[in-house]
């Protein structure tokens, strides 16, 4: 199955238009205004059947990303635009969101992508799609005015994500414009939490190895996605009011002259009562 889904960030709502299961969606942000008007709705397409080819399970992630990047930059080259630079930190955001869509078996936009990609951007946008073969998805985005506009924007960098569920592929493109002076971390891993999710127990955040050296890391803990006041260290004692909630930690790396990056852990199991 494939379908069309376009959205406007400015109104934080989406209009869904399904065309025999083709799936596309678009969001745009500008740092100057905070929001931008909704992108034009994708044109409806006429297709003979709802069937689609899905990406083979033997297809590697790198192969998919490389092809999507190549096809995207080929479109830009035809208009004399510079090639987008693949950014590892943006890749990780796009990959995580594609996996989220696959896990939920639902195409949707990432409401937090602009906060998750490296800071310092002056333009940011997102395209998502599902059901297309990876060799077809860029052509599908091209056929939709809003998605094509993102591809042909003045963005300088891109992150690409891909994941499948039951043979159905989900795709994400994150675009951003950074100044030529921007520097990015070489590595910024997703943090992990150890410890038992139980009242009065302790959890510990493991940030992993961030490079280059000299990066300052800060911590923020969340319960069911809401900030836990006062919890800004790498360890946290779970109070009884968080019983039944899932805990995550967000690690933010900062270094002078570099774009800051935030990474969020996988959530814990629901906090259990004290033994």
XYZ file of N, CA and C in Angstrom:
825
model
N 0.837 -1.190 0.000
C 0.000 0.000 0.000
C 0.879 1.251 0.000
N 0.359 2.286 -0.683
C 1.028 3.575 -0.693
C -0.028 4.680 -0.634
N 0.310 5.880 -0.187
C -0.682 6.951 -0.087
C -0.066 8.331 -0.077
N -0.843 9.420 0.013
C -0.323 10.792 0.057
C -0.820 11.462 1.322
N 0.076 12.161 1.991
C -0.232 12.787 3.267
C 0.578 14.063 3.333
N -0.061 15.210 3.318
C 0.669 16.476 3.384
C 0.272 17.207 4.635
N 1.197 17.995 5.171
C 0.881 18.685 6.414
C 1.520 20.037 6.500
N 0.993 20.902 7.340
C 1.540 22.223 7.576
C 1.916 22.396 9.024
N 3.177 22.692 9.288
C 3.657 22.837 10.660
C 2.993 24.013 11.355
N 2.674 25.076 10.609
C 2.192 26.289 11.236
C 0.886 26.091 11.996
N 0.057 25.134 11.548
C -1.204 24.901 12.237
C -1.179 23.610 13.065
N -0.055 22.945 13.047
C 0.170 21.734 13.823
C -0.961 20.721 13.622
N -1.495 20.693 12.434
C -2.472 19.674 12.065
C -2.125 19.188 10.683
N -2.689 18.062 10.297
C -2.381 17.494 9.002
C -3.666 17.201 8.249
N -3.592 17.345 6.951
C -4.683 16.925 6.078
C -4.238 15.676 5.367
N -4.989 14.632 5.472
C -4.601 13.373 4.847
C -5.341 13.193 3.537
N -4.592 12.868 2.498
C -5.175 12.573 1.198
C -4.625 11.238 0.740
N -5.457 10.236 0.723
C -5.003 8.897 0.376
C -5.283 8.609 -1.085
N -4.265 8.153 -1.786
C -4.397 7.828 -3.196
C -3.951 6.387 -3.380
N -4.865 5.485 -3.180
C -4.577 4.066 -3.341
C -3.334 3.649 -2.571
N -3.150 4.253 -1.400
C -2.090 3.831 -0.508
C -0.722 4.412 -0.734
N -0.509 5.382 -1.587
C 0.809 6.018 -1.688
C 0.978 6.912 -0.477
N 2.137 6.938 0.119
C 2.274 7.724 1.338
C 3.387 8.750 1.296
N 3.026 10.024 1.454
C 3.984 11.119 1.485
C 3.521 12.149 2.503
N 4.484 12.870 3.114
C 4.108 13.979 3.986
C 5.266 14.962 4.063
N 4.955 16.216 4.374
C 5.964 17.273 4.338
C 5.753 18.273 5.465
N 6.853 18.734 6.070
C 6.831 19.803 7.066
C 7.974 20.752 6.768
N 7.757 22.034 7.063
C 8.783 23.052 6.814
C 8.869 23.991 8.004
N 10.083 24.383 8.372
C 10.320 25.364 9.424
C 11.376 26.358 8.964
N 11.264 27.594 9.451
C 12.343 28.555 9.275
C 12.640 29.140 10.636
N 13.920 29.301 10.953
C 14.268 29.783 12.281
C 13.887 31.238 12.470
N 13.804 32.000 11.394
C 13.500 33.420 11.497
C 12.083 33.653 12.017
N 11.139 32.836 11.596
C 9.748 33.030 11.978
C 9.251 31.951 12.916
N 9.993 30.868 13.037
C 9.557 29.757 13.858
C 8.685 28.788 13.093
N 7.848 29.296 12.211
C 6.998 28.439 11.406
C 6.902 28.995 10.008
N 6.422 28.200 9.096
C 6.172 28.636 7.732
C 4.836 28.090 7.298
N 4.192 28.770 6.396
C 2.871 28.351 5.957
C 2.893 26.928 5.448
N 1.748 26.282 5.502
C 1.640 24.891 5.070
C 2.080 24.736 3.634
N 2.803 23.675 3.382
C 3.233 23.392 2.024
C 2.032 23.015 1.179
N 2.176 23.217 -0.122
C 1.075 22.886 -1.027
C 0.750 21.405 -0.951
N -0.520 21.088 -1.034
C -0.929 19.685 -1.000
C -0.415 18.959 -2.220
N -0.011 17.731 -2.014
C 0.500 16.940 -3.130
C -0.622 16.626 -4.105
N -0.358 16.670 -5.401
C -1.397 16.370 -6.372
C -1.794 14.905 -6.316
N -3.062 14.632 -6.533
C -3.495 13.242 -6.552
C -2.988 12.573 -7.810
N -2.722 11.291 -7.692
C -2.204 10.541 -8.833
C -3.157 9.406 -9.152
N -3.227 9.052 -10.390
C -4.074 7.945 -10.818
C -3.202 6.721 -11.037
N -3.514 5.644 -10.333
C -2.758 4.408 -10.496
C -3.729 3.263 -10.706
N -3.267 2.245 -11.339
C -4.167 1.156 -11.727
C -4.525 0.245 -10.573
N -3.554 0.007 -9.674
C -3.819 -0.906 -8.564
C -3.194 -0.360 -7.301
N -3.574 -0.945 -6.181
C -3.025 -0.520 -4.893
C -1.740 -1.251 -4.571
N -1.372 -2.205 -5.387
C -0.166 -2.993 -5.121
C 1.069 -2.155 -5.317
N 2.116 -2.478 -4.581
C 3.391 -1.782 -4.757
C 4.513 -2.763 -4.511
N 5.678 -2.411 -5.019
C 6.840 -3.237 -4.751
C 7.458 -2.751 -3.462
N 7.808 -3.626 -2.574
C 8.460 -3.236 -1.334
C 9.924 -3.614 -1.396
N 10.720 -2.849 -0.640
C 12.149 -3.060 -0.671
C 12.508 -4.452 -0.160
N 13.394 -5.116 -0.838
C 13.800 -6.464 -0.461
C 14.464 -6.464 0.895
N 14.247 -7.517 1.663
C 14.854 -7.625 2.987
C 16.360 -7.737 2.905
N 16.859 -8.081 1.703
C 18.308 -8.200 1.540
C 18.947 -6.846 1.227
N 18.131 -5.831 0.988
C 18.656 -4.508 0.705
C 19.253 -3.917 1.972
N 20.481 -3.421 1.894
C 21.134 -2.873 3.068
C 20.709 -1.430 3.291
N 20.781 -1.023 4.536
C 20.434 0.346 4.900
C 21.304 1.339 4.133
N 22.591 1.068 4.082
C 23.498 1.991 3.407
C 23.171 2.103 1.920
N 22.788 1.003 1.318
C 22.423 1.023 -0.101
C 21.210 1.903 -0.336
N 20.218 1.805 0.544
C 19.008 2.616 0.414
C 19.336 4.095 0.578
N 20.073 4.419 1.624
C 20.403 5.823 1.884
C 21.236 6.411 0.755
N 22.214 5.650 0.288
C 23.069 6.125 -0.802
C 22.255 6.408 -2.055
N 21.296 5.524 -2.372
C 20.480 5.726 -3.569
C 19.568 6.951 -3.424
N 18.963 7.112 -2.269
C 18.074 8.256 -2.058
C 18.859 9.560 -2.124
N 20.050 9.578 -1.540
C 20.898 10.770 -1.603
C 21.284 11.074 -3.052
N 21.664 10.044 -3.789
C 22.054 10.214 -5.190
C 20.898 10.766 -6.014
N 19.703 10.205 -5.851
C 18.542 10.649 -6.620
C 18.144 12.074 -6.240
N 18.238 12.381 -4.954
C 17.893 13.731 -4.484
C 18.844 14.768 -5.065
N 20.136 14.494 -4.997
C 21.123 15.443 -5.518
C 21.099 15.526 -7.039
N 20.662 14.456 -7.689
C 20.534 14.500 -9.146
C 19.457 15.506 -9.556
N 18.352 15.557 -8.794
C 17.300 16.536 -9.065
C 17.829 17.954 -8.873
N 18.585 18.151 -7.818
C 19.135 19.478 -7.543
C 20.134 19.900 -8.628
N 20.926 18.958 -9.072
C 21.939 19.264 -10.090
C 21.298 19.761 -11.386
N 20.114 19.226 -11.701
C 19.425 19.641 -12.927
C 19.025 21.108 -12.882
N 18.889 21.650 -11.673
C 18.538 23.059 -11.502
C 19.742 23.908 -11.095
N 20.915 23.306 -11.159
C 22.132 24.047 -10.837
C 22.353 24.277 -9.356
N 21.691 23.481 -8.508
C 21.838 23.632 -7.064
C 22.960 22.742 -6.539
N 23.573 23.166 -5.466
C 24.652 22.394 -4.859
C 24.114 21.098 -4.254
N 24.953 20.084 -4.248
C 24.575 18.806 -3.654
C 24.415 18.964 -2.147
N 23.416 18.301 -1.597
C 23.235 18.277 -0.155
C 24.299 17.394 0.477
N 24.785 17.808 1.621
C 25.816 17.066 2.339
C 25.144 16.155 3.356
N 25.451 14.894 3.309
C 24.897 13.950 4.275
C 25.523 14.187 5.641
N 24.661 14.299 6.670
C 25.107 14.591 8.018
C 24.765 13.413 8.931
N 25.747 12.886 9.624
C 25.548 11.695 10.446
C 24.529 11.916 11.561
N 24.605 13.075 12.212
C 23.677 13.352 13.300
C 22.250 13.456 12.772
N 22.093 14.047 11.595
C 20.767 14.146 10.987
C 20.291 12.781 10.511
N 21.216 11.962 10.028
C 20.871 10.576 9.671
C 20.254 9.853 10.863
N 20.851 10.016 12.020
C 20.382 9.282 13.196
C 18.967 9.715 13.578
N 18.661 11.002 13.392
C 17.306 11.496 13.675
C 16.316 10.893 12.691
N 16.688 10.914 11.402
C 15.811 10.378 10.357
C 15.629 8.866 10.511
N 16.703 8.170 10.841
C 16.628 6.725 11.031
C 15.721 6.369 12.200
N 15.880 7.095 13.300
C 15.061 6.824 14.480
C 13.581 7.065 14.184
N 13.300 8.109 13.379
C 11.897 8.396 13.089
C 11.312 7.375 12.120
N 12.089 6.939 11.142
C 11.602 5.893 10.247
C 11.278 4.637 11.036
N 12.120 4.328 12.019
C 11.868 3.143 12.845
C 10.623 3.324 13.700
N 10.419 4.546 14.202
C 9.209 4.830 14.979
C 7.962 4.631 14.132
N 7.993 5.139 12.895
C 6.854 4.957 11.994
C 6.603 3.469 11.721
N 7.696 2.739 11.490
C 7.564 1.308 11.228
C 6.997 0.574 12.442
N 7.489 0.928 13.632
C 7.007 0.282 14.854
C 5.521 0.531 15.067
N 5.075 1.737 14.710
C 3.680 2.113 14.885
C 2.830 1.767 13.672
N 3.517 1.334 12.606
C 2.838 0.986 11.364
C 1.959 2.138 10.867
N 2.480 3.354 11.048
C 1.743 4.573 10.687
C 2.716 5.634 10.191
N 2.393 6.238 9.049
C 3.203 7.341 8.559
C 2.797 8.629 9.262
N 3.757 9.364 9.762
C 3.482 10.625 10.459
C 4.760 11.442 10.500
N 4.628 12.727 10.821
C 5.801 13.576 10.955
C 6.363 13.515 12.367
N 7.654 13.754 12.467
C 8.347 13.840 13.743
C 8.143 15.248 14.294
N 7.392 15.408 15.381
C 7.124 16.750 15.895
C 8.335 17.426 16.508
N 9.416 16.666 16.721
C 10.587 17.213 17.410
C 11.864 17.211 16.575
N 11.745 16.932 15.269
C 12.972 16.786 14.486
C 13.833 18.041 14.499
N 13.192 19.220 14.507
C 13.952 20.470 14.454
C 14.772 20.699 15.719
N 14.369 20.041 16.818
C 15.122 20.139 18.071
C 16.174 19.050 18.168
N 16.011 17.992 17.376
C 16.909 16.836 17.468
C 18.105 16.932 16.523
N 17.924 17.601 15.387
C 19.053 17.777 14.478
C 20.006 18.810 15.079
N 21.257 18.874 14.612
C 22.196 19.860 15.157
C 21.631 21.273 15.119
N 21.930 22.043 16.157
C 21.421 23.412 16.253
C 22.150 24.322 15.263
N 21.643 25.538 15.132
C 22.299 26.535 14.282
C 21.708 26.656 12.893
N 20.668 25.900 12.596
C 20.069 25.954 11.264
C 19.214 27.207 11.098
N 19.072 27.658 9.852
C 18.193 28.785 9.541
C 16.976 28.320 8.747
N 16.994 27.075 8.316
C 15.873 26.463 7.601
C 15.895 24.977 7.915
N 14.724 24.406 8.149
C 14.642 22.961 8.375
C 13.328 22.450 7.806
N 13.350 21.249 7.259
C 12.151 20.668 6.670
C 12.238 19.154 6.734
N 11.101 18.511 6.548
C 11.056 17.052 6.605
C 10.109 16.496 5.548
N 10.537 15.455 4.874
C 9.687 14.660 3.991
C 9.601 13.248 4.566
N 8.417 12.665 4.550
C 8.282 11.250 4.916
C 7.449 10.542 3.860
N 7.599 9.247 3.780
C 6.848 8.449 2.815
C 6.833 7.002 3.277
N 5.895 6.222 2.740
C 5.888 4.788 3.024
C 5.378 4.037 1.809
N 5.767 2.777 1.733
C 5.221 1.889 0.722
C 5.930 1.886 -0.614
N 6.734 2.885 -0.896
C 7.445 2.937 -2.170
C 8.715 2.086 -2.123
N 9.131 1.603 -3.268
C 10.454 1.017 -3.363
C 11.466 2.147 -3.225
N 12.622 1.857 -2.662
C 13.595 2.923 -2.433
C 14.096 3.552 -3.732
N 13.946 2.840 -4.840
C 14.346 3.400 -6.136
C 13.271 4.328 -6.705
N 12.085 4.369 -6.086
C 10.959 5.156 -6.593
C 10.596 6.341 -5.709
N 11.030 6.322 -4.443
C 10.496 7.284 -3.492
C 10.866 8.725 -3.820
N 12.062 8.978 -4.315
C 12.434 10.357 -4.649
C 11.593 10.877 -5.809
N 11.314 10.019 -6.778
C 10.447 10.415 -7.890
C 9.049 10.754 -7.378
N 8.575 10.019 -6.355
C 7.271 10.300 -5.770
C 7.282 11.658 -5.075
N 8.346 11.941 -4.323
C 8.460 13.251 -3.688
C 8.533 14.360 -4.746
N 9.230 14.092 -5.835
C 9.339 15.082 -6.911
C 7.965 15.436 -7.469
N 7.075 14.461 -7.559
C 5.751 14.671 -8.141
C 4.811 15.450 -7.222
N 5.235 15.722 -5.999
C 4.434 16.463 -5.032
C 5.077 17.825 -4.789
N 4.319 18.887 -5.007
C 4.880 20.242 -4.960
C 5.574 20.564 -3.645
N 4.936 20.208 -2.526
C 5.520 20.534 -1.236
C 6.821 19.801 -0.971
N 6.847 18.522 -1.305
C 8.048 17.718 -1.086
C 9.170 18.149 -2.024
N 8.806 18.420 -3.253
C 9.798 18.855 -4.243
C 10.419 20.186 -3.815
N 9.605 21.054 -3.232
C 10.116 22.340 -2.756
C 11.180 22.144 -1.684
N 10.965 21.181 -0.809
C 11.974 20.895 0.218
C 13.266 20.390 -0.409
N 13.125 19.491 -1.369
C 14.304 18.937 -2.037
C 15.099 20.033 -2.746
N 14.384 20.991 -3.336
C 15.025 22.052 -4.115
C 15.265 23.317 -3.293
N 15.169 23.226 -1.991
C 15.359 24.383 -1.116
C 16.825 24.778 -1.038
N 17.109 25.811 -0.241
C 18.499 26.231 -0.059
C 19.159 25.517 1.117
N 18.606 24.365 1.489
C 19.243 23.537 2.522
C 20.655 23.160 2.092
N 21.498 22.937 3.072
C 22.885 22.548 2.793
C 23.175 21.110 3.201
N 22.368 20.583 4.136
C 22.631 19.246 4.675
C 21.355 18.420 4.708
N 21.536 17.107 4.763
C 20.406 16.186 4.759
C 20.692 14.978 5.645
N 19.630 14.459 6.242
C 19.684 13.187 6.952
C 18.624 12.288 6.350
N 18.922 11.012 6.185
C 18.009 10.087 5.512
C 17.795 8.858 6.391
N 16.523 8.464 6.512
C 16.203 7.298 7.311
C 15.334 6.314 6.554
N 15.443 5.032 6.933
C 14.701 3.958 6.278
C 14.510 2.823 7.271
N 13.292 2.297 7.322
C 13.009 1.130 8.157
C 11.818 0.400 7.552
N 11.677 -0.880 7.856
C 10.562 -1.654 7.309
C 9.818 -2.397 8.411
N 8.551 -2.687 8.149
C 7.751 -3.548 9.003
C 6.869 -4.378 8.089
N 6.940 -5.683 8.252
C 6.166 -6.602 7.402
C 6.370 -6.317 5.918
N 7.597 -5.954 5.580
C 7.930 -5.695 4.186
C 7.547 -4.323 3.676
N 6.921 -3.494 4.506
C 6.526 -2.148 4.089
C 7.593 -1.151 4.529
N 8.196 -0.423 3.585
C 9.260 0.520 3.942
C 8.730 1.895 4.346
N 9.390 2.510 5.296
C 9.097 3.874 5.745
C 10.359 4.710 5.559
N 10.191 5.901 4.986
C 11.318 6.761 4.650
C 11.186 8.122 5.323
N 12.335 8.715 5.654
C 12.371 10.066 6.214
C 13.537 10.832 5.603
N 13.285 12.063 5.212
C 14.339 13.002 4.810
C 14.249 14.208 5.736
N 15.352 14.571 6.378
C 15.441 15.811 7.148
C 16.412 16.749 6.439
N 15.963 17.962 6.185
C 16.771 18.971 5.508
C 17.100 20.096 6.481
N 18.255 20.730 6.309
C 18.598 21.890 7.128
C 19.632 22.744 6.396
N 19.546 24.030 6.653
C 20.535 24.968 6.108
C 21.420 25.446 7.248
N 22.711 25.243 7.101
C 23.690 25.680 8.078
C 24.680 26.647 7.431
N 25.266 27.542 8.216
C 26.287 28.436 7.651
C 27.524 27.650 7.255
N 28.281 28.192 6.344
C 29.488 27.493 5.867
C 30.500 27.287 6.979
N 30.396 28.083 8.040
C 31.337 27.980 9.162
C 30.938 26.912 10.172
N 29.795 26.260 9.947
C 29.293 25.286 10.918
C 30.206 24.067 11.026
N 30.383 23.589 12.250
C 31.143 22.367 12.513
C 30.233 21.387 13.241
N 30.427 20.100 12.988
C 29.560 19.081 13.561
C 30.374 18.034 14.301
N 29.761 17.450 15.336
C 30.436 16.402 16.089
C 30.656 15.187 15.197
N 31.791 14.549 15.387
C 32.087 13.333 14.617
C 31.211 12.174 15.089
N 31.014 12.076 16.401
C 30.131 11.046 16.964
C 29.295 11.661 18.074
N 28.032 11.260 18.142
C 27.112 11.716 19.194
C 26.102 10.593 19.423
N 26.529 9.541 20.129
C 25.700 8.337 20.262
C 24.440 8.541 21.078
N 23.492 7.652 20.849
C 22.249 7.632 21.614
C 22.546 7.118 23.018
N 22.121 7.816 24.066
C 22.421 7.360 25.432
C 21.643 6.100 25.805
N 22.162 5.404 26.785
C 21.503 4.208 27.296
C 21.260 4.365 28.793
N 20.216 3.727 29.270
C 19.880 3.772 30.698
C 20.079 2.390 31.302
N 20.757 2.345 32.433
C 20.869 1.098 33.189
C 20.230 1.293 34.566
N 19.893 0.189 35.188
C 19.228 0.246 36.482
C 17.839 -0.338 36.379
N 17.181 -0.486 37.503
C 15.843 -1.071 37.556
C 14.791 0.020 37.655
N 13.807 -0.042 36.785
C 12.726 0.948 36.791
C 11.745 0.611 37.911
N 12.124 0.994 39.113
C 11.318 0.687 40.301
C 11.407 1.866 41.269
N 10.321 2.159 41.951
C 10.295 3.263 42.910
C 11.415 3.122 43.931
N 12.134 4.239 44.165
C 13.257 4.357 45.092
C 14.544 3.719 44.562
N 14.517 3.186 43.354
C 15.739 2.674 42.736
C 16.417 3.787 41.949
N 17.659 3.531 41.572
C 18.413 4.520 40.807
C 18.566 4.085 39.354
N 18.502 5.064 38.474
C 18.795 4.862 37.052
C 20.050 5.655 36.714
N 20.823 5.133 35.787
C 22.045 5.818 35.367
C 22.062 5.963 33.862
N 22.419 7.147 33.410
C 22.532 7.425 31.977
C 23.972 7.222 31.533
N 24.130 6.501 30.436
C 25.454 6.290 29.842
C 25.468 7.008 28.499
N 26.231 8.095 28.447
C 26.216 8.953 27.258
C 26.987 8.364 26.090
N 27.894 7.442 26.347
C 28.740 6.931 25.275
C 29.874 7.897 24.978
N 30.609 7.651 23.929
C 31.772 8.474 23.584
C 31.417 9.488 22.507
N 31.463 10.762 22.875
C 31.219 11.853 21.934
C 32.568 12.404 21.481
N 32.690 12.688 20.213
C 33.920 13.265 19.678
C 33.577 14.433 18.755
N 34.530 15.408 18.674
C 35.880 15.416 19.212
C 35.901 15.634 20.731
N 37.073 15.732 21.293
C 37.208 15.937 22.733
C 36.744 17.354 23.090
N 36.489 17.562 24.368
C 36.122 18.900 24.836
C 34.639 19.196 24.786
N 33.812 18.182 24.514
C 32.358 18.385 24.461
C 31.786 18.337 25.883
N 30.976 19.314 26.227
C 30.310 19.341 27.521
C 28.937 18.685 27.390
N 28.670 17.715 28.243
C 27.409 16.989 28.199
C 26.514 17.386 29.370
N 25.234 17.590 29.087
C 24.252 17.864 30.126
C 23.123 16.845 30.010
N 22.388 16.665 31.095
C 21.380 15.606 31.167
C 20.024 16.177 31.573
N 18.979 15.605 30.978
C 17.602 15.936 31.332
C 16.794 14.642 31.347
N 16.077 14.398 32.444
C 15.277 13.189 32.575
C 13.806 13.503 32.342
N 13.103 12.522 31.767
C 11.694 12.704 31.415
C 10.877 11.503 31.884
N 9.631 11.768 32.241
C 8.673 10.713 32.581
C 7.501 10.833 31.619
N 7.318 9.801 30.804
C 6.277 9.833 29.765
C 6.383 11.088 28.907
N 7.622 11.492 28.623
C 7.861 12.618 27.729
C 7.838 13.986 28.380
N 7.546 14.058 29.691
C 7.505 15.341 30.389
C 8.742 15.500 31.266
N 9.297 16.713 31.269
C 10.523 16.983 32.019
C 10.320 16.709 33.502
N 11.300 16.032 34.112
C 11.303 15.811 35.549
C 12.111 16.933 36.184
N 11.468 17.772 36.922
C 12.109 18.946 37.500
C 13.267 18.569 38.418
N 14.383 19.268 38.234
C 15.535 19.104 39.118
C 16.445 17.935 38.807
N 16.070 17.097 37.840
C 16.878 15.920 37.514
C 17.789 16.242 36.322
N 18.986 16.708 36.630
C 19.919 17.153 35.580
C 21.298 16.492 35.694
N 21.359 15.386 36.425
C 22.617 14.655 36.562
C 22.535 13.341 35.790
N 23.632 12.635 35.740
C 23.653 11.378 34.983
C 22.957 10.241 35.721
N 22.636 10.455 36.996
C 21.879 9.456 37.754
C 20.584 10.073 38.266
N 19.604 9.221 38.498
C 18.303 9.690 38.967
C 17.702 8.668 39.916
N 17.190 9.149 41.052
C 16.453 8.292 41.966
C 14.973 8.436 41.644
N 14.283 7.313 41.484
C 12.884 7.338 41.056
C 11.968 7.516 42.260
N 11.209 8.587 42.257
C 10.257 8.816 43.341
C 8.936 8.110 43.035
N 8.103 7.944 44.060
C 6.876 7.161 43.903
C 5.873 7.783 42.938
N 5.974 9.089 42.697
C 5.003 9.724 41.795
C 5.205 9.316 40.336
N 6.337 8.630 40.061
C 6.591 8.190 38.691
C 6.241 6.714 38.476
N 5.602 6.132 39.480
C 5.134 4.752 39.325
C 4.205 4.651 38.108
N 4.447 3.649 37.270
C 3.622 3.430 36.089
C 4.046 4.230 34.873
N 5.057 5.072 35.016
C 5.526 5.890 33.897
C 6.814 5.309 33.311
N 7.103 5.686 32.096
C 8.337 5.270 31.418
C 9.332 6.422 31.448
N 10.571 6.104 31.744
C 11.601 7.127 31.924
C 12.551 7.161 30.724
N 12.896 8.364 30.306
C 13.922 8.547 29.276
C 14.900 9.616 29.751
N 16.044 9.667 29.107
C 17.013 10.715 29.404
C 17.483 11.323 28.086
N 17.632 12.628 28.096
C 18.148 13.346 26.926
C 19.515 13.915 27.267
N 20.493 13.588 26.449
C 21.847 14.093 26.635
C 22.126 15.122 25.548
N 22.600 16.282 25.958
C 22.926 17.356 25.008
C 24.417 17.642 25.069
N 25.045 17.661 23.894
C 26.461 17.960 23.795
C 26.685 19.350 23.227
N 27.587 20.097 23.877
C 27.907 21.452 23.415
C 29.414 21.660 23.417
N 29.866 22.384 22.404
C 31.275 22.732 22.299
C 31.371 24.007 21.486
N 32.180 24.933 21.933
C 32.324 26.212 21.246
C 32.717 26.008 19.782
N 32.001 26.661 18.882
C 32.302 26.565 17.463
C 31.602 25.416 16.759
N 30.838 24.596 17.517
C 30.139 23.442 16.961
C 28.634 23.579 17.170
N 27.870 22.945 16.294
C 26.426 22.879 16.480
C 26.127 21.891 17.597
N 25.310 22.317 18.557
C 24.977 21.417 19.653
C 24.010 20.340 19.173
N 24.033 19.201 19.856
C 23.210 18.059 19.481
C 22.591 17.457 20.738
N 21.321 17.044 20.636
C 20.660 16.346 21.733
C 20.258 14.956 21.276
N 20.491 13.960 22.125
C 20.099 12.589 21.839
C 19.294 12.039 23.012
N 18.219 11.315 22.686
C 17.324 10.776 23.709
C 17.386 9.257 23.719
N 17.402 8.699 24.903
C 17.471 7.248 25.080
C 16.163 6.576 24.729
N 16.207 5.270 24.609
C 14.997 4.462 24.568
C 14.371 4.501 25.965
N 13.069 4.452 26.039
C 12.404 4.520 27.336
C 12.571 3.229 28.122
N 12.485 3.345 29.430
C 12.518 2.171 30.304
C 11.154 1.471 30.259
N 11.083 0.340 30.923
C 9.778 -0.267 31.162
C 9.023 0.632 32.146
N 7.743 0.405 32.328
C 6.978 1.197 33.279
C 7.542 1.000 34.688
N 7.666 2.094 35.396
C 8.209 2.038 36.757
C 7.286 1.212 37.648
N 7.891 0.260 38.349
C 7.129 -0.613 39.244
C 7.159 -0.079 40.675
N 6.246 -0.574 41.486
C 6.193 -0.182 42.895
C 7.414 -0.717 43.646
N 7.713 -0.095 44.744
C 8.819 -0.533 45.580
C 8.530 -1.912 46.141
N 9.571 -2.740 46.197
C 9.397 -4.088 46.762
C 9.159 -4.002 48.265
